[in-house]
């Protein structure tokens, strides 16, 4: 569902063991969702312009970084300063994260609600997979799952997936921080909104999104960072 997209960094000389995140989901169960939309944070504007309300949250925490207290024993100022600096760097690289879950009401010809998730860039691939697993169980009866991805590398795994459609957008830049072509966003969203909205609602949602996207893109001729 969510293709792992990360750059292999040089091994952290200070990292003694892999950071295993604690990932938990809180969810107010609604009626069966008709569709699920998963959007990367680089294209959050798609969800931001829709009428919605928060129906849950996915939290990512790192208990290993919650305390800077040294292990009991002889006090070593240099060791404590080293440990504090190491933990501080890890906290910046692996911050606590909250991912809101949204319900888009009144979408679809039958008025079935839509679950929308804006997934931030997660530098820890373990956290990325854990978040994907949490999302996967939220709407077991959904008619369709739609994942927008600015990374064409996701297409390399398409033959390994069943009943999942991928929309790859024209983009460039480091994974998670891509510069996305505005026309590609509108083209992809036209397909998505056509799936979840009736014609009138689709036209209204696209008009609102277009005005925001074009405004963001007005200072660039090739693309935009969202």
PDB file of C-alpha atoms in Angstrom, residues 10 16 27-28 54 70-71 80-81 90 102 116 121 124 135 158 172 188 195 212 217 225:
ATOM      1  CA  UNK A  10      25.586   6.352   6.163  1.00  0.00           C
ATOM      2  CA  UNK A  16      23.944   1.601  19.242  1.00  0.00           C
ATOM      3  CA  UNK A  27     -10.135   5.554  15.716  1.00  0.00           C
ATOM      4  CA  UNK A  28     -13.780   6.531  16.054  1.00  0.00           C
ATOM      5  CA  UNK A  54     -10.920  14.325  12.396  1.00  0.00           C
ATOM      6  CA  UNK A  70      22.407   8.165  32.517  1.00  0.00           C
ATOM      7  CA  UNK A  71      22.747   4.613  33.694  1.00  0.00           C
ATOM      8  CA  UNK A  80      26.801  12.175  29.843  1.00  0.00           C
ATOM      9  CA  UNK A  81      27.406  15.068  27.438  1.00  0.00           C
ATOM     10  CA  UNK A  90      18.153  11.152  17.326  1.00  0.00           C
ATOM     11  CA  UNK A 102     -10.026  12.382   8.404  1.00  0.00           C
ATOM     12  CA  UNK A 116      -8.375  10.301   4.115  1.00  0.00           C
ATOM     13  CA  UNK A 121       7.792  11.775   5.485  1.00  0.00           C
ATOM     14  CA  UNK A 124      12.570   5.378   9.840  1.00  0.00           C
ATOM     15  CA  UNK A 135      -3.862   2.170   8.085  1.00  0.00           C
ATOM     16  CA  UNK A 158       3.010  -3.012  -8.799  1.00  0.00           C
ATOM     17  CA  UNK A 172      11.668  15.521  -8.825  1.00  0.00           C
ATOM     18  CA  UNK A 188      -4.440  12.766 -10.756  1.00  0.00           C
ATOM     19  CA  UNK A 195     -14.101   7.992  -8.047  1.00  0.00           C
ATOM     20  CA  UNK A 212      -5.070  26.936  -4.289  1.00  0.00           C
ATOM     21  CA  UNK A 217       2.598  27.428  -8.253  1.00  0.00           C
ATOM     22  CA  UNK A 225       6.830  22.197  -3.174  1.00  0.00           C
TER      23      UNK A 225
END
